[in-house]
Amino acid sequence: MDIDAWVWWLIGAAGLGIPLVLTAMPEFGMFAVGAVAAAVVAALGGGIVVQVLVFLVVSVALIAVVRPIATRHRADRPQLATGIDGLKGRQAVVLERVDGNGGRIKLAGEIWSARALDGDQSFDPGQQVDVVDIDGATAVVM
């Protein structure tokens, strides 16, 4: 049984799709697209040298163009701040006078101990303050 070259290229493309799914490495998908392009060239009667060149050019072009775009897109995605990091930068209401020695605030619906970032500064009950850091179980405010 003689199998046409284009069938081998499609088998190769399917074979490259398996590690793409298992490892989530998009490069395998780009190689699979290159194999499909080579299958098209083979089906149209192109020689083996042309098939291999098309496979290489399409695969390398996809990696050179798509990968940097995907990397940049992944880097631009905002990170979700959770836990203590999610509290930094939020506003709170002073419940008990806050100074360099301590005090109490209401932050995210909970009562926290707090101290002023600047030890000489103080905040009276009802004032809005900004949380700049969390030091253990104490919010550092200004």
mmCIF file of C-alpha atoms in Angstrom:
data_model
loop_
_atom_site.group_PDB
_atom_site.id
_atom_site.type_symbol
_atom_site.label_atom_id
_atom_site.label_comp_id
_atom_site.label_asym_id
_atom_site.label_seq_id
_atom_site.Cartn_x
_atom_site.Cartn_y
_atom_site.Cartn_z
ATOM 1 C CA MET A 1 0.000 0.000 0.000
ATOM 2 C CA ASP A 2 1.516 3.299 -1.130
ATOM 3 C CA ILE A 3 0.454 6.315 0.943
ATOM 4 C CA ASP A 4 0.643 9.749 -0.655
ATOM 5 C CA ALA A 5 2.999 12.338 0.852
ATOM 6 C CA TRP A 6 0.141 14.661 1.795
ATOM 7 C CA VAL A 7 -1.331 11.935 4.032
ATOM 8 C CA TRP A 8 2.014 11.611 5.840
ATOM 9 C CA TRP A 9 2.064 15.364 6.400
ATOM 10 C CA LEU A 10 -1.461 15.236 7.877
ATOM 11 C CA ILE A 11 -0.425 12.344 10.125
ATOM 12 C CA GLY A 12 2.562 14.458 11.208
ATOM 13 C CA ALA A 13 0.263 17.428 11.884
ATOM 14 C CA ALA A 14 -1.987 15.247 14.052
ATOM 15 C CA GLY A 15 1.100 13.892 15.807
ATOM 16 C CA LEU A 16 2.227 17.449 16.577
ATOM 17 C CA GLY A 17 -1.247 18.261 17.878
ATOM 18 C CA ILE A 18 -0.966 15.637 20.619
ATOM 19 C CA PRO A 19 1.926 17.283 22.518
ATOM 20 C CA LEU A 20 0.212 20.647 21.950
ATOM 21 C CA VAL A 21 -2.787 19.411 23.922
ATOM 22 C CA LEU A 22 -0.735 17.573 26.543
ATOM 23 C CA THR A 23 1.868 20.279 27.232
ATOM 24 C CA ALA A 24 -0.002 23.456 26.191
ATOM 25 C CA MET A 25 3.088 24.559 24.260
ATOM 26 C CA PRO A 26 1.804 26.622 21.317
ATOM 27 C CA GLU A 27 4.958 25.949 19.305
ATOM 28 C CA PHE A 28 3.683 22.426 18.572
ATOM 29 C CA GLY A 29 0.527 23.958 17.103
ATOM 30 C CA MET A 30 2.617 26.197 14.867
ATOM 31 C CA PHE A 31 4.579 23.179 13.629
ATOM 32 C CA ALA A 32 1.273 21.381 13.032
ATOM 33 C CA VAL A 33 0.066 24.287 10.870
ATOM 34 C CA GLY A 34 3.360 24.078 8.956
ATOM 35 C CA ALA A 35 2.721 20.371 8.378
ATOM 36 C CA VAL A 36 -0.788 21.104 7.068
ATOM 37 C CA ALA A 37 0.684 23.704 4.681
ATOM 38 C CA ALA A 38 3.200 21.107 3.477
ATOM 39 C CA ALA A 39 0.332 18.627 2.978
ATOM 40 C CA VAL A 40 -1.430 21.156 0.751
ATOM 41 C CA VAL A 41 1.761 21.611 -1.306
ATOM 42 C CA ALA A 42 2.121 17.814 -1.573
ATOM 43 C CA ALA A 43 -1.520 17.447 -2.670
ATOM 44 C CA LEU A 44 -0.929 20.075 -5.369
ATOM 45 C CA GLY A 45 2.042 18.058 -6.686
ATOM 46 C CA GLY A 46 4.982 19.929 -5.127
ATOM 47 C CA GLY A 47 8.223 18.013 -4.697
ATOM 48 C CA ILE A 48 9.618 16.884 -1.343
ATOM 49 C CA VAL A 49 12.116 19.765 -1.226
ATOM 50 C CA VAL A 50 9.315 22.306 -1.706
ATOM 51 C CA GLN A 51 7.180 20.517 0.896
ATOM 52 C CA VAL A 52 9.955 20.631 3.502
ATOM 53 C CA LEU A 53 10.718 24.280 2.698
ATOM 54 C CA VAL A 54 7.041 25.233 3.048
ATOM 55 C CA PHE A 55 6.867 23.351 6.367
ATOM 56 C CA LEU A 56 9.957 25.163 7.678
ATOM 57 C CA VAL A 57 9.000 28.619 6.386
ATOM 58 C CA VAL A 58 5.413 28.468 7.690
ATOM 59 C CA SER A 59 6.460 27.031 11.075
ATOM 60 C CA VAL A 60 9.302 29.507 11.621
ATOM 61 C CA ALA A 61 7.190 32.437 10.425
ATOM 62 C CA LEU A 62 4.397 31.532 12.843
ATOM 63 C CA ILE A 63 6.848 31.176 15.726
ATOM 64 C CA ALA A 64 8.574 34.462 14.807
ATOM 65 C CA VAL A 65 5.303 36.411 14.516
ATOM 66 C CA VAL A 66 2.764 34.775 16.829
ATOM 67 C CA ARG A 67 4.973 33.873 19.794
ATOM 68 C CA PRO A 68 6.152 37.459 20.568
ATOM 69 C CA ILE A 69 2.553 38.709 20.281
ATOM 70 C CA ALA A 70 1.337 36.001 22.664
ATOM 71 C CA THR A 71 4.175 36.694 25.096
ATOM 72 C CA ARG A 72 3.444 40.425 25.072
ATOM 73 C CA HIS A 73 -0.276 39.773 25.558
ATOM 74 C CA ARG A 74 0.412 37.484 28.511
ATOM 75 C CA ALA A 75 2.751 40.065 30.109
ATOM 76 C CA ASP A 76 0.207 42.908 29.700
ATOM 77 C CA ARG A 77 -2.540 41.014 31.504
ATOM 78 C CA PRO A 78 -3.250 42.647 34.870
ATOM 79 C CA GLN A 79 -2.478 40.452 37.829
ATOM 80 C CA LEU A 80 -5.253 39.956 40.359
ATOM 81 C CA ALA A 81 -4.107 41.086 43.794
ATOM 82 C CA THR A 82 -5.411 38.853 46.548
ATOM 83 C CA GLY A 83 -4.913 38.516 50.289
ATOM 84 C CA ILE A 84 -2.693 41.147 51.836
ATOM 85 C CA ASP A 85 -1.646 42.491 48.431
ATOM 86 C CA GLY A 86 -5.312 43.136 47.633
ATOM 87 C CA LEU A 87 -5.614 45.408 50.674
ATOM 88 C CA LYS A 88 -2.667 47.642 49.841
ATOM 89 C CA GLY A 89 -3.811 50.867 48.212
ATOM 90 C CA ARG A 90 -7.381 50.614 49.515
ATOM 91 C CA GLN A 91 -9.084 53.237 51.619
ATOM 92 C CA ALA A 92 -10.182 52.668 55.195
ATOM 93 C CA VAL A 93 -12.126 54.615 57.824
ATOM 94 C CA VAL A 94 -10.517 55.444 61.166
ATOM 95 C CA LEU A 95 -12.521 54.035 64.103
ATOM 96 C CA GLU A 96 -10.116 54.900 66.922
ATOM 97 C CA ARG A 97 -7.418 57.564 66.678
ATOM 98 C CA VAL A 98 -4.477 56.283 64.603
ATOM 99 C CA ASP A 99 -0.951 57.570 65.208
ATOM 100 C CA GLY A 100 2.576 56.158 65.192
ATOM 101 C CA ASN A 101 1.734 53.968 68.206
ATOM 102 C CA GLY A 102 -1.473 52.408 66.898
ATOM 103 C CA GLY A 103 -5.213 52.710 66.496
ATOM 104 C CA ARG A 104 -8.122 50.975 64.752
ATOM 105 C CA ILE A 105 -9.556 51.223 61.238
ATOM 106 C CA LYS A 106 -12.332 49.574 59.254
ATOM 107 C CA LEU A 107 -10.798 48.036 56.147
ATOM 108 C CA ALA A 108 -12.738 45.903 53.658
ATOM 109 C CA GLY A 109 -15.544 45.431 56.182
ATOM 110 C CA GLU A 110 -13.221 44.255 58.951
ATOM 111 C CA ILE A 111 -11.682 45.989 61.938
ATOM 112 C CA TRP A 112 -7.899 46.188 61.760
ATOM 113 C CA SER A 113 -5.251 47.541 64.066
ATOM 114 C CA ALA A 114 -3.373 50.293 62.326
ATOM 115 C CA ARG A 115 -0.506 52.708 62.724
ATOM 116 C CA ALA A 116 0.503 55.808 60.833
ATOM 117 C CA LEU A 117 3.314 55.532 58.305
ATOM 118 C CA ASP A 118 4.706 58.813 59.599
ATOM 119 C CA GLY A 119 5.005 58.480 63.385
ATOM 120 C CA ASP A 120 4.316 62.210 63.852
ATOM 121 C CA GLN A 121 1.037 62.101 61.953
ATOM 122 C CA SER A 122 -2.327 61.201 63.484
ATOM 123 C CA PHE A 123 -5.825 60.548 62.146
ATOM 124 C CA ASP A 124 -9.083 61.055 64.010
ATOM 125 C CA PRO A 125 -12.195 58.834 63.936
ATOM 126 C CA GLY A 126 -14.228 59.219 60.744
ATOM 127 C CA GLN A 127 -11.252 60.241 58.585
ATOM 128 C CA GLN A 128 -10.441 58.335 55.403
ATOM 129 C CA VAL A 129 -6.910 56.903 55.207
ATOM 130 C CA ASP A 130 -4.997 55.002 52.546
ATOM 131 C CA VAL A 131 -3.460 51.636 53.373
ATOM 132 C CA VAL A 132 0.145 51.633 52.149
ATOM 133 C CA ASP A 133 1.316 48.352 53.674
ATOM 134 C CA ILE A 134 0.335 45.483 55.913
ATOM 135 C CA ASP A 135 2.847 44.719 58.665
ATOM 136 C CA GLY A 136 1.811 41.421 60.228
ATOM 137 C CA ALA A 137 -1.754 42.067 61.440
ATOM 138 C CA THR A 138 -1.366 45.854 61.395
ATOM 139 C CA ALA A 139 -2.283 48.123 58.529
ATOM 140 C CA VAL A 140 0.171 50.931 57.870
ATOM 141 C CA VAL A 141 -1.793 54.002 56.785
ATOM 142 C CA MET A 142 -1.325 57.568 55.609
#
